[in-house]
Coordinates of C-alpha atoms in Angstrom, one line a residue:
M1 CA 29.0 -6.5 36.8
A2 CA 26.4 -6.4 34.1
T3 CA 26.8 -4.0 31.2
A4 CA 24.2 -1.2 31.2
R5 CA 21.4 -1.9 28.7
V6 CA 20.9 0.6 25.9
P7 CA 17.8 0.2 23.7
A8 CA 18.8 -0.7 20.1
H9 CA 16.9 -0.3 16.8
V10 CA 16.5 -3.7 15.1
L11 CA 15.2 -3.5 11.5
H12 CA 13.7 -6.6 9.8
V13 CA 14.1 -6.4 6.0
L14 CA 11.7 -8.2 3.7
P15 CA 11.2 -8.2 0.0
L16 CA 7.4 -7.8 0.0
D17 CA 4.5 -7.2 2.4
L18 CA 2.6 -10.4 1.9
A19 CA 0.9 -13.0 4.2
R20 CA 3.5 -15.8 3.7
G21 CA 5.6 -17.7 6.1
A22 CA 8.7 -15.5 6.2
Q23 CA 6.7 -12.3 6.4
T24 CA 4.4 -13.6 9.0
Y25 CA 7.3 -14.7 11.2
A26 CA 9.1 -11.4 10.8
A27 CA 5.9 -9.6 11.9
A28 CA 5.7 -11.9 14.9
L29 CA 9.3 -11.1 15.9
R30 CA 8.5 -7.4 15.6
D31 CA 5.3 -7.5 17.6
E32 CA 6.6 -9.7 20.4
L33 CA 10.1 -8.3 20.8
D34 CA 9.4 -4.6 20.3
G35 CA 10.0 -2.7 23.5
G36 CA 11.7 -5.5 25.4
P37 CA 14.3 -4.0 25.5
D38 CA 14.8 -2.9 21.9
E39 CA 12.8 -1.2 19.2
H40 CA 11.8 -3.6 16.3
R41 CA 10.5 -2.5 13.0
T42 CA 9.8 -4.2 9.6
L43 CA 10.8 -2.8 6.2
T44 CA 9.7 -4.0 2.8
I45 CA 11.7 -3.2 -0.3
F46 CA 9.4 -3.8 -3.3
R47 CA 5.8 -2.6 -3.9
S48 CA 3.1 -5.3 -3.6
M49 CA -0.4 -5.2 -5.0
S50 CA -1.9 -5.5 -1.5
A51 CA -0.1 -4.9 1.7
V52 CA -1.4 -7.2 4.4
L53 CA 1.1 -7.3 7.3
D54 CA 1.3 -3.6 7.9
A55 CA 5.0 -3.1 7.4
D56 CA 6.4 -0.1 9.3
V57 CA 8.5 1.1 6.4
R58 CA 7.7 0.5 2.7
L59 CA 10.2 1.6 0.1
D60 CA 7.8 0.7 -2.7
V61 CA 10.4 0.1 -5.3
T62 CA 8.6 -1.1 -8.4
G63 CA 9.7 -4.5 -9.5
G64 CA 11.0 -4.8 -13.0
R65 CA 13.5 -6.4 -15.3
A66 CA 16.5 -5.6 -13.1
R67 CA 15.0 -7.4 -10.1
R68 CA 14.1 -10.4 -12.2
L69 CA 17.8 -10.5 -13.4
G70 CA 18.9 -10.6 -9.8
L71 CA 19.7 -7.1 -8.6
D72 CA 17.8 -3.8 -8.8
P73 CA 20.2 -0.8 -8.2
R74 CA 17.3 1.4 -7.3
A75 CA 16.5 -0.9 -4.4
V76 CA 20.1 -0.7 -3.1
V77 CA 20.0 3.1 -3.2
A78 CA 16.5 3.3 -1.5
L79 CA 17.6 0.9 1.3
A80 CA 20.9 2.8 1.8
R81 CA 19.0 6.0 2.2
S82 CA 16.7 4.3 4.7
F83 CA 19.6 3.0 6.7
R84 CA 21.2 6.5 6.8
S85 CA 17.9 8.1 8.1
R86 CA 16.8 5.3 10.5
R87 CA 20.3 4.3 11.7
P88 CA 19.4 0.7 12.7
D89 CA 21.9 -1.0 15.1
V90 CA 21.0 -4.5 13.8
V91 CA 19.5 -5.4 10.4
V92 CA 17.9 -8.8 9.9
A93 CA 17.7 -9.8 6.2
H94 CA 14.8 -12.3 6.0
G95 CA 15.9 -14.5 3.1
G96 CA 18.4 -14.4 0.2
E97 CA 16.9 -11.6 -1.8
P98 CA 16.9 -9.0 1.1
L99 CA 20.4 -10.2 1.9
K100 CA 21.7 -8.8 -1.4
Y101 CA 20.3 -5.4 -0.8
A102 CA 21.1 -5.2 2.9
A103 CA 24.7 -6.3 2.5
L104 CA 25.3 -3.7 -0.2
A105 CA 23.6 -1.0 1.8
K106 CA 25.2 -1.9 5.1
R107 CA 26.7 1.0 7.1
S108 CA 29.8 1.0 9.2
G109 CA 29.2 -0.3 12.7
Q110 CA 25.9 -1.9 11.7
R111 CA 25.3 -5.5 12.6
L112 CA 23.8 -7.7 9.8
V113 CA 22.1 -11.0 10.4
Y114 CA 21.1 -13.2 7.4
L115 CA 18.1 -15.3 8.2
K116 CA 18.5 -18.3 5.9
I117 CA 15.0 -19.6 5.4
G118 CA 15.4 -21.9 2.4
E119 CA 17.8 -24.0 0.4
S120 CA 20.1 -22.1 -2.0
S121 CA 18.9 -22.4 -5.6
G122 CA 20.9 -23.9 -8.4
E123 CA 22.0 -20.4 -9.5
V124 CA 23.7 -19.8 -6.2
R125 CA 25.5 -23.1 -6.5
S126 CA 27.0 -22.1 -9.8
R127 CA 30.6 -20.7 -9.6
L128 CA 29.8 -17.1 -10.5
H129 CA 26.8 -16.7 -8.3
R130 CA 28.6 -18.5 -5.4
L131 CA 31.4 -16.0 -5.6
V132 CA 28.9 -13.1 -5.5
Y133 CA 27.2 -14.6 -2.5
L134 CA 30.5 -15.3 -0.8
A135 CA 31.3 -11.6 -1.1
L136 CA 27.9 -10.7 0.4
V137 CA 28.1 -13.1 3.2
R138 CA 31.5 -11.6 4.2
R139 CA 29.6 -8.5 5.2
V140 CA 27.3 -10.6 7.5
D141 CA 27.9 -10.9 11.2
L142 CA 25.8 -14.0 11.8
V143 CA 23.9 -16.5 9.6
V144 CA 20.7 -17.8 11.4
C145 CA 19.2 -20.9 9.8
V146 CA 15.8 -22.3 10.5
A147 CA 16.9 -25.9 10.2
D148 CA 20.0 -28.0 10.7
E149 CA 20.2 -28.9 7.0
L150 CA 20.4 -25.2 6.1
A151 CA 23.2 -24.7 8.6
D152 CA 25.2 -27.5 7.1
E153 CA 24.7 -26.0 3.7
A154 CA 25.8 -22.6 4.8
R155 CA 29.0 -23.9 6.4
E156 CA 29.8 -26.0 3.3
M157 CA 28.8 -23.4 0.6
F158 CA 30.2 -20.3 2.3
G159 CA 33.0 -21.8 4.4
L160 CA 31.6 -20.4 7.6
D161 CA 32.8 -21.6 11.0
D162 CA 30.4 -22.6 13.8
A163 CA 30.7 -19.2 15.5
R164 CA 29.0 -17.5 12.6
V165 CA 26.2 -20.0 12.1
L166 CA 23.2 -20.4 14.5
V167 CA 20.0 -22.5 14.2
I168 CA 16.8 -21.0 15.4
P169 CA 13.8 -23.0 14.2
N170 CA 10.5 -21.4 13.2
G171 CA 8.1 -20.8 16.1
R172 CA 4.4 -20.5 16.4
D173 CA 2.0 -19.3 19.1
P174 CA 0.3 -22.4 20.6
E175 CA -2.5 -20.2 21.9
R176 CA -3.4 -19.5 18.2
Y177 CA -2.9 -23.0 16.9
Q178 CA -5.1 -25.3 19.0
P179 CA -6.5 -28.8 18.4
R180 CA -10.2 -29.3 17.7
G181 CA -12.3 -28.7 20.8
D182 CA -15.9 -29.6 21.4
S183 CA -17.0 -26.1 20.5
S184 CA -15.3 -26.3 17.1
A185 CA -16.8 -29.7 16.2
S186 CA -19.8 -28.2 14.6
A187 CA -17.6 -26.3 12.2
G188 CA -15.9 -29.4 10.9
G189 CA -18.6 -30.6 8.5
L190 CA -20.9 -32.7 10.7
D191 CA -23.5 -34.5 8.6
P192 CA -27.2 -34.9 9.7
S193 CA -26.5 -38.3 11.3
G194 CA -23.9 -36.7 13.7
E195 CA -20.9 -38.5 12.1
R196 CA -18.2 -36.1 10.8
P197 CA -16.3 -37.1 7.7
T198 CA -12.5 -37.1 7.9
V199 CA -11.0 -33.8 6.7
V200 CA -7.7 -33.8 4.8
S201 CA -6.1 -30.4 4.3
W202 CA -3.4 -28.8 2.2
V203 CA -2.3 -25.2 2.9
G204 CA 0.2 -23.1 1.0
N205 CA 0.9 -20.8 -2.0
L206 CA -0.4 -22.3 -5.2
N207 CA 2.8 -22.4 -7.2
E208 CA 4.9 -25.0 -9.0
G209 CA 7.3 -25.4 -6.1
K210 CA 4.6 -26.2 -3.6
R211 CA 3.0 -28.7 -6.1
P212 CA -0.7 -28.4 -5.2
D213 CA -1.3 -30.5 -8.3
W214 CA 0.3 -33.4 -6.4
F215 CA -2.5 -33.0 -3.8
F216 CA -5.0 -33.2 -6.6
E217 CA -3.5 -36.3 -8.0
A218 CA -3.2 -37.9 -4.5
V219 CA -6.9 -37.3 -3.9
R220 CA -7.8 -38.8 -7.3
Q221 CA -5.8 -41.9 -6.5
L222 CA -7.2 -42.2 -3.0
R223 CA -10.8 -42.0 -4.3
A224 CA -10.1 -44.4 -7.1
A225 CA -8.8 -46.9 -4.5
G226 CA -12.0 -46.7 -2.5
H227 CA -11.3 -44.0 0.0
S228 CA -14.3 -41.9 -0.8
D229 CA -15.6 -40.9 2.6
F230 CA -13.3 -37.9 3.3
V231 CA -13.3 -34.2 2.6
A232 CA -10.3 -32.7 0.8
R233 CA -9.6 -29.0 1.3
L234 CA -7.0 -26.8 -0.4
V235 CA -6.2 -23.4 1.1
G236 CA -4.2 -20.7 -0.5
D237 CA -3.8 -18.5 -3.6
G238 CA -1.2 -18.1 -6.3
P239 CA -0.6 -18.5 -10.0
M240 CA -2.1 -22.0 -10.2
E241 CA -5.4 -21.1 -8.5
A242 CA -7.5 -20.6 -11.7
R243 CA -6.5 -23.9 -13.2
L244 CA -7.0 -25.8 -10.0
R245 CA -10.5 -24.3 -9.5
E246 CA -11.5 -25.7 -12.9
E247 CA -10.4 -29.2 -11.9
A248 CA -11.6 -29.1 -8.3
E249 CA -15.2 -30.3 -8.7
S250 CA -14.2 -33.3 -10.8
V251 CA -11.6 -34.4 -8.3
G252 CA -13.7 -33.7 -5.2
I253 CA -11.6 -31.0 -3.6
E254 CA -12.8 -27.8 -1.9
V255 CA -10.6 -24.9 -3.1
L256 CA -11.0 -22.2 -0.4
G257 CA -8.6 -19.6 -1.7
R258 CA -6.6 -17.3 0.6
R259 CA -8.1 -17.4 4.1
S260 CA -7.4 -15.4 7.3
D261 CA -8.8 -18.3 9.5
V262 CA -6.1 -20.9 8.8
P263 CA -5.7 -21.9 12.5
Q264 CA -9.4 -22.6 12.6
L265 CA -9.4 -24.6 9.3
L266 CA -6.5 -26.7 10.6
A267 CA -8.3 -27.3 13.9
Q268 CA -11.3 -28.6 11.8
S269 CA -9.0 -31.1 10.0
D270 CA -7.9 -34.6 10.8
L271 CA -4.8 -35.0 8.6
F272 CA -2.4 -32.6 6.9
V273 CA -0.6 -33.2 3.6
F274 CA 2.5 -31.2 2.4
T275 CA 3.7 -31.8 -1.2
S276 CA 6.5 -29.3 -1.8
S277 CA 9.3 -30.1 -4.2
G278 CA 11.7 -28.6 -1.7
L279 CA 12.9 -25.7 -3.8
S280 CA 13.7 -22.8 -1.5
E281 CA 12.1 -24.6 1.5
G282 CA 13.8 -24.2 4.9
M283 CA 11.5 -25.3 7.7
P284 CA 7.9 -25.0 6.6
G285 CA 6.0 -23.2 9.3
V286 CA 2.8 -24.8 8.2
L287 CA 4.1 -28.2 9.4
I288 CA 4.5 -26.7 12.9
E289 CA 1.0 -25.1 12.7
A290 CA -0.5 -28.5 11.7
G291 CA 1.3 -30.3 14.5
M292 CA 0.2 -27.7 17.1
C293 CA -3.4 -28.3 15.9
G294 CA -3.0 -32.0 16.7
L295 CA -2.7 -33.2 13.1
P296 CA -0.6 -36.0 11.9
V297 CA 1.4 -34.9 8.8
V298 CA 2.4 -36.7 5.6
T299 CA 5.1 -34.6 4.0
T300 CA 7.8 -34.7 1.4
A301 CA 11.4 -34.7 2.7
V302 CA 12.1 -31.0 2.3
S303 CA 14.6 -29.3 4.6
G304 CA 13.3 -29.2 8.2
A305 CA 10.6 -31.8 7.6
R306 CA 12.4 -34.5 9.6
T307 CA 12.9 -32.0 12.5
V308 CA 9.2 -31.1 12.7
V309 CA 7.7 -34.5 11.8
R310 CA 9.0 -37.6 13.7
E311 CA 8.8 -40.5 11.4
S312 CA 6.0 -43.0 12.2
E313 CA 5.4 -41.1 15.5
T314 CA 3.8 -37.9 14.5
G315 CA 3.5 -38.5 10.8
F316 CA 5.4 -39.7 7.7
V317 CA 8.2 -38.2 5.6
V318 CA 8.4 -39.5 2.1
P319 CA 10.9 -39.0 -0.7
V320 CA 10.4 -35.7 -2.5
D321 CA 9.7 -37.3 -5.9
D322 CA 7.7 -40.3 -4.7
L323 CA 4.0 -39.5 -5.1
G324 CA 3.1 -43.2 -4.7
S325 CA 4.6 -43.3 -1.1
L326 CA 2.8 -40.1 -0.2
V327 CA -0.6 -41.6 -1.4
A328 CA 0.1 -44.9 0.5
R329 CA 0.9 -43.1 3.8
V330 CA -2.2 -40.9 3.5
A331 CA -4.3 -44.1 2.8
E332 CA -2.9 -45.8 5.9
L333 CA -4.0 -42.9 8.1
L334 CA -7.4 -42.6 6.5
S335 CA -8.0 -46.3 7.2
D336 CA -6.8 -46.1 10.9
P337 CA -8.5 -43.3 12.8
V338 CA -7.1 -44.6 16.2
R339 CA -3.5 -44.4 14.9
R340 CA -4.3 -41.0 13.3
R341 CA -5.5 -39.5 16.5
A342 CA -2.6 -40.9 18.5
M343 CA -0.1 -39.4 16.0
G344 CA -1.8 -36.1 16.1
A345 CA -1.7 -36.0 19.9
R346 CA 2.1 -36.8 19.8
A347 CA 2.5 -34.1 17.1
R348 CA 1.1 -31.4 19.4
V349 CA 3.3 -32.4 22.3
H350 CA 6.4 -32.5 20.1
C351 CA 5.7 -29.1 18.6
L352 CA 4.9 -27.5 22.0
N353 CA 8.3 -28.8 23.3
R354 CA 10.4 -27.6 20.3
F355 CA 8.7 -24.9 18.3
T356 CA 6.8 -22.4 20.5
L357 CA 7.1 -18.8 19.5
E358 CA 8.1 -17.9 23.1
G359 CA 11.1 -20.2 22.9
T360 CA 12.4 -18.9 19.6
L361 CA 11.8 -15.3 20.7
R362 CA 14.0 -15.9 23.8
T363 CA 16.7 -17.2 21.6
W364 CA 16.5 -14.3 19.2
Q365 CA 16.7 -11.8 22.1
Q366 CA 19.8 -13.6 23.4
T367 CA 21.3 -13.4 19.8
F368 CA 20.7 -9.6 19.7
D369 CA 22.2 -9.2 23.1
A370 CA 25.3 -11.1 22.0
L371 CA 25.7 -9.1 18.8
L372 CA 25.4 -5.8 20.7
G373 CA 27.8 -6.9 23.5
R374 CA 25.2 -6.8 26.2
A375 CA 24.5 -9.1 29.2
P376 CA 21.8 -11.6 28.1
T377 CA 18.2 -11.0 28.8
V378 CA 15.9 -13.5 30.5
S379 CA 12.5 -13.1 32.0
V380 CA 10.7 -14.5 35.0
D381 CA 6.9 -14.2 34.7
G382 CA 7.3 -11.3 32.3
T383 CA 9.9 -9.4 34.3
R384 CA 13.0 -8.8 32.3
L385 CA 16.4 -8.9 34.0
P386 CA 20.0 -9.7 33.1
S387 CA 21.3 -13.2 34.0
T388 CA 24.3 -12.9 36.2
E389 CA 24.6 -16.1 38.1
A390 CA 26.8 -18.8 36.3
V391 CA 26.0 -22.2 37.8
E392 CA 28.7 -24.9 37.4
N393 CA 27.1 -27.7 39.3
V394 CA 23.6 -28.2 40.5
G395 CA 21.6 -31.0 42.0
T396 CA 22.1 -34.1 44.1
G397 CA 21.7 -36.9 41.5
D398 CA 18.5 -38.3 40.1
R399 CA 16.6 -41.3 41.6
D400 CA 18.2 -44.0 39.4
G401 CA 21.7 -43.1 40.6
A402 CA 23.0 -40.9 37.9
S403 CA 25.7 -38.6 39.2
N404 CA 26.1 -34.9 38.9
H405 CA 27.9 -33.3 35.9
P406 CA 28.9 -29.7 35.4
I407 CA 26.7 -27.5 33.3
Q408 CA 28.8 -26.3 30.4
A409 CA 28.6 -22.7 29.0
T410 CA 25.3 -22.1 30.6
T411 CA 24.0 -19.1 32.6
V412 CA 21.1 -20.0 34.9
L413 CA 18.7 -18.3 37.3
A414 CA 17.6 -21.2 39.5
S415 CA 15.6 -21.3 42.6
A416 CA 15.5 -25.1 43.0
A417 CA 18.1 -27.8 42.9
V418 CA 18.1 -29.7 39.6
A419 CA 19.5 -33.2 39.0
F420 CA 20.7 -34.1 35.5
R421 CA 22.9 -36.3 33.4
R422 CA 24.4 -36.5 29.9
T423 CA 23.2 -39.2 27.5
P424 CA 25.1 -40.9 24.8
G425 CA 23.3 -38.8 22.2
G426 CA 24.7 -35.6 23.8
S427 CA 21.4 -34.5 25.4
V428 CA 20.9 -33.5 29.0
I429 CA 18.0 -34.9 31.1
I430 CA 16.8 -32.6 33.8
A431 CA 15.0 -34.9 36.3
R432 CA 12.2 -33.5 38.3
P433 CA 12.8 -34.8 41.9
G434 CA 9.9 -36.5 43.6
P435 CA 7.8 -39.6 42.8
G436 CA 5.8 -39.5 39.6
R437 CA 7.7 -36.6 38.0
E438 CA 8.6 -37.0 34.3
P439 CA 12.1 -36.1 33.2
V440 CA 12.6 -33.2 30.9
R441 CA 14.9 -33.8 27.8
L442 CA 16.7 -30.8 26.5
D443 CA 19.0 -30.3 23.5
A444 CA 22.4 -29.5 24.7
T445 CA 23.4 -27.7 21.5
G446 CA 20.7 -25.0 21.7
P447 CA 19.5 -22.5 24.4
L448 CA 18.2 -24.3 27.5
I449 CA 14.7 -23.3 28.6
W450 CA 13.9 -24.8 31.9
D451 CA 10.4 -24.5 33.1
L452 CA 8.7 -25.2 36.5
I453 CA 11.0 -27.7 38.1
D454 CA 9.6 -28.8 41.4
G455 CA 7.2 -25.9 41.4
E456 CA 9.9 -23.3 41.0
R457 CA 10.8 -21.2 38.0
S458 CA 14.2 -21.9 36.4
L459 CA 15.4 -20.4 33.2
G460 CA 18.6 -21.2 31.2
T461 CA 20.1 -19.0 28.5

């Protein structure tokens, strides 16, 4: 019999209220999960010059020397007071800095989730800092990582077993990130002759870690090599903005600054370049955004890049410190528009299959259910209900003769028989019966989301 559902209070803790990847994703979790069935709120610890994501709670601790040294006691006290007054059932610390404060302020009976969104810095890898983080992680109930590489790092660095580590990739709303349509073509820089130049875009915070200066150097080299007929756009703000603006005209780059219309700018582009050094990167959400907009990507090999970008299929992943390879790959795609468009089309399909916001939201809800000891939540056409039917064996075999195998550790609400098999790589293929139906490949290590099999709705959790 399913356990009665009691609404819980989930509090997402962030360092600042800024329009960056981690904050944007936290706001999306809040907006989409709130009320179904729990209450979700966001809290920011430190005061920022301009609040842009409308956090529900702002502690407004002024940053100072203590924060720069690694820990501000005032922030610990302020967060502890907020925990006492708000009494959250689950706290999600979005990143390493919120983890420090949330772990120290944690109350008895409270569940703490550490969302690991980037690689640990060299400081954490030192013996002293590692001991400190080990003590903090002991107070954590679950470490959620946005990429497999980060999960491996968490297990190795903190000695965590598989039960305390979970991978939930970043997700984006495919309705917001769409490829170029006929109606948007006029916004993409059409010249009087009707021929639109190729647009190469870079999006991110203008800091040393993201290396926008690499994009500048790549554009210089491409133009020197004869690739002159393309538009280069750099979107974002940060400490390097003033210097880059001074150089932009001589290089031939449009520096657009911080923009609220990034999805539209990506849709107007033809190719996306990502130049990060990898410091503190986890799974850059902008790679997913570009893929959903139908863009091939040339990226450095930061954590998560090879998960989002399929080498030579949806783009290219080059070594982190190899600018020459990055320039060469961009040049290949500038010279081959047919291949570029084909890669972009495959990129959108790949990102729709793996990184939709809806899929990650469902996994997060299952995670909260498990932490709170409740029956898992699934939904059918927006109607939420607990999944109570455990299916051990479904289907009659697919058309090439594959036999049935039991579904392991899966709870399913199914209204149609499903044939499936295991592959040598450990995946499961759910075959859609009937001529002309394409098989659906699912990752057996993650939550199974089954959709519209033989015209019927099936969901796996």
